[in-house]
Short mmCIF file of C-alpha atoms in Angstrom, two decimals:
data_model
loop_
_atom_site.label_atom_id
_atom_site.label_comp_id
_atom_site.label_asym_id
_atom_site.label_seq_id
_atom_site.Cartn_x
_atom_site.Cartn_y
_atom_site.Cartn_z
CA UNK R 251 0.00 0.00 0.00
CA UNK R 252 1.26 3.67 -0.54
CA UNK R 253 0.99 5.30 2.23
CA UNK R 254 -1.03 8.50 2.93
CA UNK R 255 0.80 12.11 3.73
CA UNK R 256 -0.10 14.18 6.93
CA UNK R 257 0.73 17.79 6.31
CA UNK R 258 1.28 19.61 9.78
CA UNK R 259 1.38 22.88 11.00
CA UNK R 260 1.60 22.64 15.43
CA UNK R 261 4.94 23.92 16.36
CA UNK R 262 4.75 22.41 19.86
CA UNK R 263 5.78 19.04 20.16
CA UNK R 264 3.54 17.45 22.61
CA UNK R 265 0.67 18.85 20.46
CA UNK R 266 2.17 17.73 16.70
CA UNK R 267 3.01 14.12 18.47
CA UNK R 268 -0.23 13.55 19.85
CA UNK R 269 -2.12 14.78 16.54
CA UNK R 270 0.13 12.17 14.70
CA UNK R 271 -0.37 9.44 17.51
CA UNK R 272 -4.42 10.32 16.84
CA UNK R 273 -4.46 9.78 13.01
CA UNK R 274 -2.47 7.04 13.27
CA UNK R 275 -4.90 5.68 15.89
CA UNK R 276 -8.09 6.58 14.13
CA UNK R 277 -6.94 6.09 10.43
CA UNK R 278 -5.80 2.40 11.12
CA UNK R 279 -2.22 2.73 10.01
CA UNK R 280 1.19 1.58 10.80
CA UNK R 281 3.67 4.66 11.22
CA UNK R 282 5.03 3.58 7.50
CA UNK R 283 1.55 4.35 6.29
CA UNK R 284 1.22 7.97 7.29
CA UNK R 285 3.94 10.10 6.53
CA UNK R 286 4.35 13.27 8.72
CA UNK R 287 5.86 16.57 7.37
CA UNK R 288 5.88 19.60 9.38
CA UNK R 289 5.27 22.98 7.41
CA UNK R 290 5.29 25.04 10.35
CA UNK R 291 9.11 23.31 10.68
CA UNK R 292 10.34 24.17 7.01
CA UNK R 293 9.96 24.59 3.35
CA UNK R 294 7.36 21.77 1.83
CA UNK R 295 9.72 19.47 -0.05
CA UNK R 296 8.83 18.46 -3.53
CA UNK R 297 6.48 15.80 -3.20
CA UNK R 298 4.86 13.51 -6.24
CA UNK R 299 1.08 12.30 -5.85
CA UNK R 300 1.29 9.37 -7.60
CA UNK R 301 3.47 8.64 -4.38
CA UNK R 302 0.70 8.72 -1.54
CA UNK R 303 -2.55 7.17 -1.33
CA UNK R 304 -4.12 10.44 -0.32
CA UNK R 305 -3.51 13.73 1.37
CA UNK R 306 -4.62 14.53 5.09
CA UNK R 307 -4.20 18.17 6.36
CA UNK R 308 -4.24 18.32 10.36
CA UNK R 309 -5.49 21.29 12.46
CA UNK R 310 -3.65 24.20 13.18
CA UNK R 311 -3.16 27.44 15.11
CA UNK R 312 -3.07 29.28 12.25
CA UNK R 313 -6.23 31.46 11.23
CA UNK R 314 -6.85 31.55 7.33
CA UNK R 315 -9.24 34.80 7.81
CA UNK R 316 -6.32 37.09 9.46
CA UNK R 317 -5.19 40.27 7.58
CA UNK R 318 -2.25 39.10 5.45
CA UNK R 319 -0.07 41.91 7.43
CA UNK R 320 -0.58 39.92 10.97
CA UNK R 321 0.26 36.71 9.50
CA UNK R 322 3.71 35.48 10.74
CA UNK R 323 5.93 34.97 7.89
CA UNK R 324 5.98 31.17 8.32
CA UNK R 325 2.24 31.23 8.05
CA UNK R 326 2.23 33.52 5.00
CA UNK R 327 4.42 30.92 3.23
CA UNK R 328 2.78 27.84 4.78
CA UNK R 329 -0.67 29.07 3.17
CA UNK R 330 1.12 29.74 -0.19
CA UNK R 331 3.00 25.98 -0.26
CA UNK R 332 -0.36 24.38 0.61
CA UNK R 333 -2.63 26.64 -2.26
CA UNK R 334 0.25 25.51 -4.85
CA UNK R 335 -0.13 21.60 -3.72
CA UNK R 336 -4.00 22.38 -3.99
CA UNK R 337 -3.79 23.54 -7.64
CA UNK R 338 -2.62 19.67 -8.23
CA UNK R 339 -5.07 18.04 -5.79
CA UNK R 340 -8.05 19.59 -7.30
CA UNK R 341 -6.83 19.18 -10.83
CA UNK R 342 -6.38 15.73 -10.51
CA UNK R 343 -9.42 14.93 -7.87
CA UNK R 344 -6.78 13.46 -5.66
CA UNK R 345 -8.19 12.37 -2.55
CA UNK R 346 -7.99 14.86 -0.15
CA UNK R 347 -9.16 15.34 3.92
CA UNK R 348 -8.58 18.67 5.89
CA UNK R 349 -9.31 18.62 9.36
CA UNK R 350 -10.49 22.05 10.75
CA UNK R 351 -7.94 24.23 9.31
CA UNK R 352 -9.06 22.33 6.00
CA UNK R 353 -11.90 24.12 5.64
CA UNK R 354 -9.81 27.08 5.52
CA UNK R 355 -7.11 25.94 3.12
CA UNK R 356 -9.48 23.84 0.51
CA UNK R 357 -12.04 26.71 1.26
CA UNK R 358 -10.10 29.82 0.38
CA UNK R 359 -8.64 27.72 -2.56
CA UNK R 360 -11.85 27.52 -3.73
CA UNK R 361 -13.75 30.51 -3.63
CA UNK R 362 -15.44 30.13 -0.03
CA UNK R 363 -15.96 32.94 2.40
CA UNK R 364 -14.24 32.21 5.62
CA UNK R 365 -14.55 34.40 8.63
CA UNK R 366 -15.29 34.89 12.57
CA UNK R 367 -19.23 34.24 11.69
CA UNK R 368 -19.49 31.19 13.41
CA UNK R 369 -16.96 30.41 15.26
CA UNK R 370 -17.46 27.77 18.12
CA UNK R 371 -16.53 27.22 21.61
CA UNK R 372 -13.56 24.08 22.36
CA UNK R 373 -16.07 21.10 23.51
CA UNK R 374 -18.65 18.75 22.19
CA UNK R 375 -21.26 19.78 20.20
CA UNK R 376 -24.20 18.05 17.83
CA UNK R 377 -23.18 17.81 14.32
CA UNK R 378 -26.26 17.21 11.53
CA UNK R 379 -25.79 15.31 8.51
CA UNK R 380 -27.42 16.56 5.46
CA UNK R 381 -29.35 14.17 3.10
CA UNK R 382 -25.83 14.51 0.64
CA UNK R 383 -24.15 13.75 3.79
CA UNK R 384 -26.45 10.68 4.98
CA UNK R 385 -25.41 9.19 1.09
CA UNK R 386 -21.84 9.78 1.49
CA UNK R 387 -18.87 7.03 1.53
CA UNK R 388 -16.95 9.21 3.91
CA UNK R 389 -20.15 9.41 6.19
CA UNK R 390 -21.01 5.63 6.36
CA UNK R 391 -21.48 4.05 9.42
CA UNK R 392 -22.42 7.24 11.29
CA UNK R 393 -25.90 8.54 12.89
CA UNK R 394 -28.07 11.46 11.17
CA UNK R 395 -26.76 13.47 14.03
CA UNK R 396 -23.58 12.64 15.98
CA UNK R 397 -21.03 14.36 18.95
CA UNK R 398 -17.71 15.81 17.93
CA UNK R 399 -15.44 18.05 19.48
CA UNK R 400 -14.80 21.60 17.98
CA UNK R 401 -12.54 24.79 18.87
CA UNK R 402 -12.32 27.09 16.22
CA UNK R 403 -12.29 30.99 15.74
CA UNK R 404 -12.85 30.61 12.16
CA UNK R 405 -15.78 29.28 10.18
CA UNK R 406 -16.93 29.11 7.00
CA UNK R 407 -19.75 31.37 6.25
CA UNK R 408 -20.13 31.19 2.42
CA UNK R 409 -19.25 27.78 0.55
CA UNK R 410 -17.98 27.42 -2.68
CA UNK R 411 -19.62 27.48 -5.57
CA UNK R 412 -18.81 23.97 -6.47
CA UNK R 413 -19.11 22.42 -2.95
CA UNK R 414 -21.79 19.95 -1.36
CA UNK R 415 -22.56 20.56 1.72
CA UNK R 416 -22.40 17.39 4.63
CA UNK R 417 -23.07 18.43 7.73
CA UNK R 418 -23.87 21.45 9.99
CA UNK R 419 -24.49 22.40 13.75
CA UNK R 420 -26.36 24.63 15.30
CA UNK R 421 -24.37 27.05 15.69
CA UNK R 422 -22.18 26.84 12.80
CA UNK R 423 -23.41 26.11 9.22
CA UNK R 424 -20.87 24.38 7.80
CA UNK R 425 -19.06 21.48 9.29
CA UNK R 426 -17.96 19.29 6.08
CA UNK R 427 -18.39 19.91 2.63
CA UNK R 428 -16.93 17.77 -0.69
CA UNK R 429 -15.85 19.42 -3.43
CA UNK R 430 -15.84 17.21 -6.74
CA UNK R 431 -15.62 13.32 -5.34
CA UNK R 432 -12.71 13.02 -3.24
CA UNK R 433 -12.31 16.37 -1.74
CA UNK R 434 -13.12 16.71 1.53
CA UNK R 435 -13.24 19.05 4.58
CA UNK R 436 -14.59 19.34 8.15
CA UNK R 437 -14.65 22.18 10.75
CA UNK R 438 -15.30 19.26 13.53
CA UNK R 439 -12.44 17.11 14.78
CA UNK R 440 -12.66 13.86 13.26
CA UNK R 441 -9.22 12.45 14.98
CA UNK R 442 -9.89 14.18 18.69
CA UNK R 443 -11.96 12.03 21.76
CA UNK R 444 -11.25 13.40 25.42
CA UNK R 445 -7.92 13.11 26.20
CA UNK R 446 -6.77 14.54 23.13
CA UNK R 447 -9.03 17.65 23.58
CA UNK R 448 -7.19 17.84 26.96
CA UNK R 449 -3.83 17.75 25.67
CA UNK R 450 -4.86 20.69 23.61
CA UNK R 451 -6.67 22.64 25.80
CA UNK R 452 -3.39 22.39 28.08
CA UNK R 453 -1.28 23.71 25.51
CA UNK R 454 -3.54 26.45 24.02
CA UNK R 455 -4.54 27.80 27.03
CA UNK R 456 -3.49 31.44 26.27
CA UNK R 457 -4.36 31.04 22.14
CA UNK R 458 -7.40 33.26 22.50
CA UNK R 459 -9.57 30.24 22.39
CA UNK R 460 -11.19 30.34 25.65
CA UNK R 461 -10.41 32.57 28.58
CA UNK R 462 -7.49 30.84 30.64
CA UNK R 463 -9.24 30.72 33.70
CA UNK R 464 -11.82 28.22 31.82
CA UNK R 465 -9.72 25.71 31.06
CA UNK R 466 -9.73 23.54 33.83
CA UNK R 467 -13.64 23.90 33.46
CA UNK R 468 -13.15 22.84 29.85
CA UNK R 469 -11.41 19.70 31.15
CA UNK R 470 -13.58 18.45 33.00
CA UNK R 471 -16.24 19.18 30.75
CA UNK R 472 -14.69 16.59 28.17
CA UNK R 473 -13.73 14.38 30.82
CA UNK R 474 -17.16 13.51 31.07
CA UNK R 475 -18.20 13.72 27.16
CA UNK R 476 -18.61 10.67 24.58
CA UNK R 477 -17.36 11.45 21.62
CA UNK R 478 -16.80 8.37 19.56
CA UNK R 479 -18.77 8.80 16.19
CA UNK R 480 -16.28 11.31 14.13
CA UNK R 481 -13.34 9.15 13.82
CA UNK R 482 -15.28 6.80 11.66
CA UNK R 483 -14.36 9.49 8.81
CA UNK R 484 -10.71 8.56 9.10
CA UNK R 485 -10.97 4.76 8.52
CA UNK R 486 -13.80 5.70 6.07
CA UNK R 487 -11.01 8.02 4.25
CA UNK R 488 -8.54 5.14 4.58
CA UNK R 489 -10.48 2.42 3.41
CA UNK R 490 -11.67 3.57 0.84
CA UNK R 491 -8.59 5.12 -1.09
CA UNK R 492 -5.56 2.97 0.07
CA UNK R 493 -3.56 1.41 -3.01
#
């Protein structure tokens, strides 16, 4: 089997790790099957398509929506590297899942309006299918309406003209959307359950998410959630477009 290519952008360690530890978890792959590289680390190497069974882009502290001018220059040319390796994904339909900051880079690439409209609280909260959703490959296996864990100051408001739209929540309208037939992005977290939230809300505590003083709140808020349903996206993703 090729194996599939994680494109990362946490510059702390115990966060990147444990995001890599999760989709290697969740995805059902061997460490030889998921090949990490860090952007936030260095310059994207060259990298050939044919080579990996798919793309996977991971969350990030990065905001897509920020001015240009208060964009750190590794973000600037982060965001540039990933819109080039877009202009081949899209071309060629390559299969293609962005977690969270996905919606940002496959959204801007492709004419969606992202901004602080609907941003969500870190925590659980009820994701919808749509009836496109309910019919999707990526979606099998899950309920109509599941739990997933969110954090996000970024949303996006306005999809793109060519996307179908998956799932929503209350409070935010889109959650996933496919663009084409193997294009994929959600604003939940498909590769998070508890203790992963709680690594992150240890190590973002003073990222603007949430007010500092909330965090131990937060933790023992998703101490006692389930959230078990999203990850079936990963082994759906993996499954289905291994070769």
């Amino acid at each position: 089997m090729k194996p599939f290519l994680l494109l990362a952008t946490r510059a702390e360690d115990a966060a990147a790790d444990d995001e890599y530890q999760a989709y290697l978890r969740y995805c059902g792959l061997k460490p030889d099957e998921l090949i990490r590289i860090r952007l936030e680390s260095g310059p994207l190497p060259p990298l050939e398509l044919s080579d990996y069974s798919g793309v996977i882009v991971g969350g990030s502290p990065y905001t897509s929506s920020d001015p240009v001018e208060e964009k750190s220059t590794d973000q600037v040319r982060v965001e540039t590297e990933l819109s080039s390796l877009l202009d081949r994904i899209v071309a060629e339909d390559f299969p293609f899942l962005g977690a969270c900051y996905g919606v940002g880079t496959l959204g801007v690439h492709q004419g969606a309006v992202i901004d602080r409209r609907f941003g969500e609280p870190v925590g659980a909260t009820e994701i919808t299918l749509t009836t496109e959703g309910d019919r999707d490959p990526l979606l099998q296996g899950l309920p109509h309406r599941f739990e997933a864990f969110v954090g996000h100051k970024e949303a996006c408001s306005q999809l793109p003209p060519n996307a179908v739209l998956l799932a929503s929540s209350e409070a935010c309208p889109v959650h996933m959307f496919r663009i084409k037939n193997n294009l994929y992005a959600t604003q939940f977290h498909p590769e998070l359950d508890a203790d992963g939230l709680i690594t992150r809300i240890n190590i973002y505590k003073n990222a603007g998410y949430f007010p500092p003083h909330e965090a131990d709140e937060l933790i023992e808020t998703a101490r006692k959630s389930s959230v078990t349903e999203p990850m079936r996206v990963l082994r759906n993703f993996t499954e289905r477009y291994a070769r």
